Amino acid sequence: MRGLYYLVLVLFFSLTVTLKLSSCSGICKENEKKALLRLRKEANDPTNVLSSWIDKEDCCDWEGVLCHNVTGSVVELTINGWDWTELRGLNIDNFQWLSSLENLDSLDMSGVDLSEATNWTEVINILPSLVNLRFSNCSLHSIPPLFDHNNSVLENLDLSLNNFSSPIPGWVFSFSNLVSLDFTGSNFTGSFPKGPFNLTSFTTFKASSNSFSSALPQWLFDLSNLEYLDLSYCGLEGPIPSGNGNLTKLTYLSLASNNLNSTIPNWLYGCKNLETLNLKKNSLEGTVSDSISNLTSLTSIDMSKNYLSGKLPSVIGKLWKLEDLDLSENRFEGEVSEIFNTMNDCPPIGSGNCSSLRTLTLNDNKLIGNLPKSFGYLSNLQFCYILNNRLEGVLTEEHFTNLTNLKFFSASKSNLTLRVSSDWIPPFQALDIVIGGWRLGSEFPLWIQSQQSIVTLDISNAGIVGEVPTWFWNLSSQIRFLNMSHNQLIGEIPTFSISDSNMGSGGPWLIYLSSNNFSGSLPHIPTMVTELDLSDNSFSEGLTNFLCDKRNETYMLEILHLGGNLFSEGIPECWMNWPELRVVNLRENKLTGGIPRSIGALSNLKSLDLKRNKLSGPLPSSLNNCTRLWKIDLNENELDGNLPPWLGTRLSKLIVLSLQSNKFEGELAPELCQLNDLQILDLANNNLFGAIPRCVNNYTAMVNGRKEIRDGEDEMDYSYYVGVFRESARVATKGNTYQYDTILSLFTSMDLSNNNLSGNIPTSLTSLVGLRSLNFSNNHLTGSIPRGIDKMKVLESLDISNNQLSGEIPQNISSLSSLSYLNVSHNNLSGWIPLSTQLQSFSPSSFTGNKLCGLPLEEKCSKNPEVENEEDDTNGDDNEVEWFYVSMAIGFIVAFWGVSAPLLFIRPWRHAYFSFLDRKWKSWHT
């Protein structure tokens, strides 16, 4: 009996194999084979995608062709038309060959260039049995708004990665058996078609990365069988529909990166099968309801970068399947501990960690308090980002007890203290530890030595004092981002090295050790380091050994900040070895000599800061090769010569030009007006003479209030990590000197004070309506204050003192509501000080040395301008009355003598007149 069983089993297996191999047994239909050969002949196939289609072989053996087991008909055709190695592929311009494949139920031509096949939609009618149609990445550029089809079996339609540039037509939703649509990245625009549609089998709709710029349709959220919905990166606007959504089967929902601006609708909390919820990068507001605890199937929640507020929803901690949680960059507040405490309340109580959480991202909120000890029970946690909150308190070893899988921990910019024993060995091997701003104690943290996989380490501003142990410098050879700035570290830094395992690997390699007390000579660095900040230490000697160490090697360094040290001697001519440099900052040292000519080899240079040294000589002409420069700061040196015209013609991208307190001389070249992006111009304390160019209105950034940010540009933030190294500038304004960094891109200033400039203030200056600070003091300017000064609405500081200006202060200056500093002292101004809330609140010293009167000065004017005007009006009215009576008298005289004179001197008139009176008298009495 057992033998019979095995015999039957063998026969069944043989029959199955025979049937499956029938597609390879020469049963391909001749007419279908000819159709496919016709396709091969007519197609443009430069990469031989169809090379296996040989006439002498069975077409069922061809690559991409699948035949029916019994009939031999071609039922599936898959042609991957793109060759990524050669970046070109198959091109087909018509579908006439397709009519012979009448039994085809699946057609996949992804990557085939169908841009010339304008009738591609007819494929749906040509193939009545078509169930699956995939035309992804086919260079399709048109889709008809109306289309009559006779297909009743189509289930899956994929038109992703094309370029339709038109709205989604309603007919794509008219297939009665439709299961899925994929329109990802096809540049659909406009609004969704008006529903509702009869889509009882519809489960999947992927349409991310389009340009709808419209509202979400309600009918889409009434599809009861929908399981997967992705409309991220679509430019969607308005609210998430708040109707009675019926998406009870939904497992995946992504509306990320749109412009949705409502609260989270209540129907969402009823989607109990939901596993992934992504609402990041919108403008959603309001709170997250405790009803989110109903979504017990959730594995991923991302609501980052919205305006959600209220307390952190602690019930999220009860979602035991949750693996990834991102609530960063919102306005959540309250105790951070609540969300952790609920994570241990899973049944049975006290059974230990039941959380599946791998990623926790709560950064950039308003959370307070300390991390509870229950934080240490999250044994599955790998990624934790809680930086930029208001956390405070003490963390001990117990807080990290079971975090054996922790790889990335970022909690900087909080007032937290780590208090552990000197022999503590963390239970994790982390890659990133970012705890800048924590109090770690005065001793160098020995537990770092156990982190053999560390790649990123930030222990800046941690209160560490003393020398760095030798073992750390050996460990640092594997660290790609090292930040120990703003401590009290001392000693010399040995030559940096990179471990053999990291040699040849890509960057970035960032070293930030600023604001300590390191001394000695500069350490040599590997050529692959990209950012080095050793500023504000006590390094001494010269720069030659550092800059000219390896003349035959090219360094990858992009940021070099050595300012605030004790370097002396000259700047060496070795800059040709550092071609990638974008930032060079050698400020506040004791460097002498001229600016080296080789600085012109830095074609990528964007920021050059050499202020507060003892540099001399003219600007080197080679500097005009640095055409990408955004900032030049050479303040407080001994540089001389004329300002070359190429500053304006070649360095047209300059935003900050600061040459204050040098020995520059000559006239201001009109070419300087070509600096359209210039926001800060500081030429104070030099020997410049001549007139202020009338073309200053060409400073477009001072008109708009900032430079125009073009595509691909950043806002003067040079580091690989945003915010680590920002541009800064010292600006004299409002009678003081201020340091601008985070808001530098929003500030505009012009300072030409303490020179020998003469002539009038050009009226074109008032076109700079975005200017915030203006200083022309201590020159020889004449003429009057421009009348159009009231146009400069955002002007905060105006200093034109110690000149020879005359005339009155324009009355309309009182409309400058932003003005908080004004100094017009020591000129030849006269008249009444205009009345306004600000002007009368300034110090009298702002107006002294003129012939002005009125508050805040003690000198009173002879007449109040307003009273004087009223008197003028009254005198005018009196004159009008006097002339009225004069006119009456003249009129009476003219009328009287115009009648009486003829009667007296013309006898016939006199007789006629009195005869007339006599008749009237008699007739009246009668």
mmCIF file with all atom_site columns, C-alpha atoms in Angstrom, residues 44-145:
data_model
loop_
_atom_site.group_PDB
_atom_site.id
_atom_site.type_symbol
_atom_site.label_atom_id
_atom_site.label_alt_id
_atom_site.label_comp_id
_atom_site.label_asym_id
_atom_site.label_entity_id
_atom_site.label_seq_id
_atom_site.pdbx_PDB_ins_code
_atom_site.Cartn_x
_atom_site.Cartn_y
_atom_site.Cartn_z
_atom_site.occupancy
_atom_site.B_iso_or_equiv
_atom_site.pdbx_formal_charge
_atom_site.auth_seq_id
_atom_site.auth_comp_id
_atom_site.auth_asym_id
_atom_site.auth_atom_id
_atom_site.pdbx_PDB_model_num
ATOM 1   C CA . ASN A 1 44  ? 14.981 50.779 -30.844 1.00 0.00 ? 44  ASN A CA 1
ATOM 2   C CA . ASP A 1 45  ? 17.003 48.499 -28.567 1.00 0.00 ? 45  ASP A CA 1
ATOM 3   C CA . PRO A 1 46  ? 20.514 49.957 -28.084 1.00 0.00 ? 46  PRO A CA 1
ATOM 4   C CA . THR A 1 47  ? 21.235 47.867 -24.971 1.00 0.00 ? 47  THR A CA 1
ATOM 5   C CA . ASN A 1 48  ? 19.934 44.544 -26.382 1.00 0.00 ? 48  ASN A CA 1
ATOM 6   C CA . VAL A 1 49  ? 17.139 44.118 -23.877 1.00 0.00 ? 49  VAL A CA 1
ATOM 7   C CA . LEU A 1 50  ? 15.405 41.746 -26.330 1.00 0.00 ? 50  LEU A CA 1
ATOM 8   C CA . SER A 1 51  ? 18.530 39.834 -27.328 1.00 0.00 ? 51  SER A CA 1
ATOM 9   C CA . SER A 1 52  ? 17.104 36.496 -26.095 1.00 0.00 ? 52  SER A CA 1
ATOM 10  C CA . TRP A 1 53  ? 14.184 36.718 -28.561 1.00 0.00 ? 53  TRP A CA 1
ATOM 11  C CA . ILE A 1 54  ? 15.520 34.420 -31.281 1.00 0.00 ? 54  ILE A CA 1
ATOM 12  C CA . ASP A 1 55  ? 13.280 33.217 -34.112 1.00 0.00 ? 55  ASP A CA 1
ATOM 13  C CA . LYS A 1 56  ? 14.449 29.606 -33.993 1.00 0.00 ? 56  LYS A CA 1
ATOM 14  C CA . GLU A 1 57  ? 13.616 29.204 -30.317 1.00 0.00 ? 57  GLU A CA 1
ATOM 15  C CA . ASP A 1 58  ? 10.287 28.811 -28.561 1.00 0.00 ? 58  ASP A CA 1
ATOM 16  C CA . CYS A 1 59  ? 9.001  32.257 -27.594 1.00 0.00 ? 59  CYS A CA 1
ATOM 17  C CA . CYS A 1 60  ? 7.922  30.829 -24.230 1.00 0.00 ? 60  CYS A CA 1
ATOM 18  C CA . ASP A 1 61  ? 11.630 30.487 -23.447 1.00 0.00 ? 61  ASP A CA 1
ATOM 19  C CA . TRP A 1 62  ? 12.339 34.144 -24.141 1.00 0.00 ? 62  TRP A CA 1
ATOM 20  C CA . GLU A 1 63  ? 13.233 36.418 -21.257 1.00 0.00 ? 63  GLU A CA 1
ATOM 21  C CA . GLY A 1 64  ? 10.219 38.273 -19.907 1.00 0.00 ? 64  GLY A CA 1
ATOM 22  C CA . VAL A 1 65  ? 7.672  36.024 -21.675 1.00 0.00 ? 65  VAL A CA 1
ATOM 23  C CA . LEU A 1 66  ? 5.408  33.732 -19.642 1.00 0.00 ? 66  LEU A CA 1
ATOM 24  C CA . CYS A 1 67  ? 3.006  31.330 -21.375 1.00 0.00 ? 67  CYS A CA 1
ATOM 25  C CA . HIS A 1 68  ? -0.053 29.496 -20.110 1.00 0.00 ? 68  HIS A CA 1
ATOM 26  C CA . ASN A 1 69  ? 0.711  25.960 -18.909 1.00 0.00 ? 69  ASN A CA 1
ATOM 27  C CA . VAL A 1 70  ? -1.921 24.338 -21.134 1.00 0.00 ? 70  VAL A CA 1
ATOM 28  C CA . THR A 1 71  ? -2.820 26.636 -24.041 1.00 0.00 ? 71  THR A CA 1
ATOM 29  C CA . GLY A 1 72  ? 0.649  28.066 -24.659 1.00 0.00 ? 72  GLY A CA 1
ATOM 30  C CA . SER A 1 73  ? -0.764 31.577 -24.984 1.00 0.00 ? 73  SER A CA 1
ATOM 31  C CA . VAL A 1 74  ? 1.389  34.433 -23.780 1.00 0.00 ? 74  VAL A CA 1
ATOM 32  C CA . VAL A 1 75  ? -0.218 35.606 -20.540 1.00 0.00 ? 75  VAL A CA 1
ATOM 33  C CA . GLU A 1 76  ? 2.533  37.795 -19.043 1.00 0.00 ? 76  GLU A CA 1
ATOM 34  C CA . LEU A 1 77  ? 5.007  40.100 -20.758 1.00 0.00 ? 77  LEU A CA 1
ATOM 35  C CA . THR A 1 78  ? 7.653  41.845 -18.684 1.00 0.00 ? 78  THR A CA 1
ATOM 36  C CA . ILE A 1 79  ? 10.174 44.108 -20.391 1.00 0.00 ? 79  ILE A CA 1
ATOM 37  C CA . ASN A 1 80  ? 12.574 46.023 -18.177 1.00 0.00 ? 80  ASN A CA 1
ATOM 38  C CA . GLY A 1 81  ? 13.583 48.616 -20.725 1.00 0.00 ? 81  GLY A CA 1
ATOM 39  C CA . TRP A 1 82  ? 16.182 50.683 -18.846 1.00 0.00 ? 82  TRP A CA 1
ATOM 40  C CA . ASP A 1 83  ? 19.872 49.898 -18.510 1.00 0.00 ? 83  ASP A CA 1
ATOM 41  C CA . TRP A 1 84  ? 21.204 51.777 -15.494 1.00 0.00 ? 84  TRP A CA 1
ATOM 42  C CA . THR A 1 85  ? 24.809 51.024 -16.361 1.00 0.00 ? 85  THR A CA 1
ATOM 43  C CA . GLU A 1 86  ? 24.555 52.812 -19.715 1.00 0.00 ? 86  GLU A CA 1
ATOM 44  C CA . LEU A 1 87  ? 21.745 55.221 -18.726 1.00 0.00 ? 87  LEU A CA 1
ATOM 45  C CA . ARG A 1 88  ? 19.701 54.441 -21.818 1.00 0.00 ? 88  ARG A CA 1
ATOM 46  C CA . GLY A 1 89  ? 17.149 51.856 -22.830 1.00 0.00 ? 89  GLY A CA 1
ATOM 47  C CA . LEU A 1 90  ? 14.482 50.443 -25.111 1.00 0.00 ? 90  LEU A CA 1
ATOM 48  C CA . ASN A 1 91  ? 12.235 52.725 -27.168 1.00 0.00 ? 91  ASN A CA 1
ATOM 49  C CA . ILE A 1 92  ? 8.828  51.660 -28.539 1.00 0.00 ? 92  ILE A CA 1
ATOM 50  C CA . ASP A 1 93  ? 6.697  54.039 -30.598 1.00 0.00 ? 93  ASP A CA 1
ATOM 51  C CA . ASN A 1 94  ? 3.521  51.983 -31.274 1.00 0.00 ? 94  ASN A CA 1
ATOM 52  C CA . PHE A 1 95  ? 1.439  49.050 -30.018 1.00 0.00 ? 95  PHE A CA 1
ATOM 53  C CA . GLN A 1 96  ? 0.161  47.575 -33.303 1.00 0.00 ? 96  GLN A CA 1
ATOM 54  C CA . TRP A 1 97  ? 1.992  44.329 -32.570 1.00 0.00 ? 97  TRP A CA 1
ATOM 55  C CA . LEU A 1 98  ? 0.054  43.911 -29.331 1.00 0.00 ? 98  LEU A CA 1
ATOM 56  C CA . SER A 1 99  ? -3.315 42.997 -30.895 1.00 0.00 ? 99  SER A CA 1
ATOM 57  C CA . SER A 1 100 ? -2.240 39.371 -31.450 1.00 0.00 ? 100 SER A CA 1
ATOM 58  C CA . LEU A 1 101 ? -1.646 38.810 -27.719 1.00 0.00 ? 101 LEU A CA 1
ATOM 59  C CA . GLU A 1 102 ? -5.335 38.621 -26.943 1.00 0.00 ? 102 GLU A CA 1
ATOM 60  C CA . ASN A 1 103 ? -4.877 36.451 -23.836 1.00 0.00 ? 103 ASN A CA 1
ATOM 61  C CA . LEU A 1 104 ? -2.310 38.718 -22.196 1.00 0.00 ? 104 LEU A CA 1
ATOM 62  C CA . ASP A 1 105 ? -3.381 39.511 -18.621 1.00 0.00 ? 105 ASP A CA 1
ATOM 63  C CA . SER A 1 106 ? -0.208 41.214 -17.341 1.00 0.00 ? 106 SER A CA 1
ATOM 64  C CA . LEU A 1 107 ? 1.903  43.799 -19.189 1.00 0.00 ? 107 LEU A CA 1
ATOM 65  C CA . ASP A 1 108 ? 4.918  45.390 -17.498 1.00 0.00 ? 108 ASP A CA 1
ATOM 66  C CA . MET A 1 109 ? 7.017  47.756 -19.616 1.00 0.00 ? 109 MET A CA 1
ATOM 67  C CA . SER A 1 110 ? 8.703  49.682 -16.803 1.00 0.00 ? 110 SER A CA 1
ATOM 68  C CA . GLY A 1 111 ? 11.608 51.749 -18.031 1.00 0.00 ? 111 GLY A CA 1
ATOM 69  C CA . VAL A 1 112 ? 10.681 51.482 -21.705 1.00 0.00 ? 112 VAL A CA 1
ATOM 70  C CA . ASP A 1 113 ? 10.621 54.835 -23.480 1.00 0.00 ? 113 ASP A CA 1
ATOM 71  C CA . LEU A 1 114 ? 7.028  55.265 -24.689 1.00 0.00 ? 114 LEU A CA 1
ATOM 72  C CA . SER A 1 115 ? 7.210  59.006 -25.242 1.00 0.00 ? 115 SER A CA 1
ATOM 73  C CA . GLU A 1 116 ? 6.335  58.595 -28.952 1.00 0.00 ? 116 GLU A CA 1
ATOM 74  C CA . ALA A 1 117 ? 3.533  56.076 -28.350 1.00 0.00 ? 117 ALA A CA 1
ATOM 75  C CA . THR A 1 118 ? 0.792  58.671 -28.027 1.00 0.00 ? 118 THR A CA 1
ATOM 76  C CA . ASN A 1 119 ? -1.984 56.069 -28.183 1.00 0.00 ? 119 ASN A CA 1
ATOM 77  C CA . TRP A 1 120 ? -0.778 54.139 -25.161 1.00 0.00 ? 120 TRP A CA 1
ATOM 78  C CA . THR A 1 121 ? -4.220 54.159 -23.500 1.00 0.00 ? 121 THR A CA 1
ATOM 79  C CA . GLU A 1 122 ? -5.577 51.972 -26.348 1.00 0.00 ? 122 GLU A CA 1
ATOM 80  C CA . VAL A 1 123 ? -3.612 49.093 -24.829 1.00 0.00 ? 123 VAL A CA 1
ATOM 81  C CA . ILE A 1 124 ? -6.443 48.811 -22.302 1.00 0.00 ? 124 ILE A CA 1
ATOM 82  C CA . ASN A 1 125 ? -8.975 48.208 -25.089 1.00 0.00 ? 125 ASN A CA 1
ATOM 83  C CA . ILE A 1 126 ? -6.686 46.048 -27.256 1.00 0.00 ? 126 ILE A CA 1
ATOM 84  C CA . LEU A 1 127 ? -6.249 43.575 -24.392 1.00 0.00 ? 127 LEU A CA 1
ATOM 85  C CA . PRO A 1 128 ? -9.693 42.676 -22.995 1.00 0.00 ? 128 PRO A CA 1
ATOM 86  C CA . SER A 1 129 ? -8.182 40.217 -20.500 1.00 0.00 ? 129 SER A CA 1
ATOM 87  C CA . LEU A 1 130 ? -5.669 42.702 -19.103 1.00 0.00 ? 130 LEU A CA 1
ATOM 88  C CA . VAL A 1 131 ? -5.557 42.572 -15.296 1.00 0.00 ? 131 VAL A CA 1
ATOM 89  C CA . ASN A 1 132 ? -2.197 44.233 -14.585 1.00 0.00 ? 132 ASN A CA 1
ATOM 90  C CA . LEU A 1 133 ? -0.758 47.179 -16.534 1.00 0.00 ? 133 LEU A CA 1
ATOM 91  C CA . ARG A 1 134 ? 2.521  48.731 -15.472 1.00 0.00 ? 134 ARG A CA 1
ATOM 92  C CA . PHE A 1 135 ? 3.922  51.672 -17.430 1.00 0.00 ? 135 PHE A CA 1
ATOM 93  C CA . SER A 1 136 ? 6.256  53.027 -14.753 1.00 0.00 ? 136 SER A CA 1
ATOM 94  C CA . ASN A 1 137 ? 9.077  55.394 -15.771 1.00 0.00 ? 137 ASN A CA 1
ATOM 95  C CA . CYS A 1 138 ? 8.071  55.286 -19.439 1.00 0.00 ? 138 CYS A CA 1
ATOM 96  C CA . SER A 1 139 ? 8.478  58.998 -20.272 1.00 0.00 ? 139 SER A CA 1
ATOM 97  C CA . LEU A 1 140 ? 4.733  59.350 -20.815 1.00 0.00 ? 140 LEU A CA 1
ATOM 98  C CA . HIS A 1 141 ? 3.738  62.987 -21.065 1.00 0.00 ? 141 HIS A CA 1
ATOM 99  C CA . SER A 1 142 ? 0.029  63.005 -21.869 1.00 0.00 ? 142 SER A CA 1
ATOM 100 C CA . ILE A 1 143 ? -3.105 61.328 -20.611 1.00 0.00 ? 143 ILE A CA 1
ATOM 101 C CA . PRO A 1 144 ? -6.528 61.979 -22.159 1.00 0.00 ? 144 PRO A CA 1
ATOM 102 C CA . PRO A 1 145 ? -9.120 63.650 -19.902 1.00 0.00 ? 145 PRO A CA 1
#
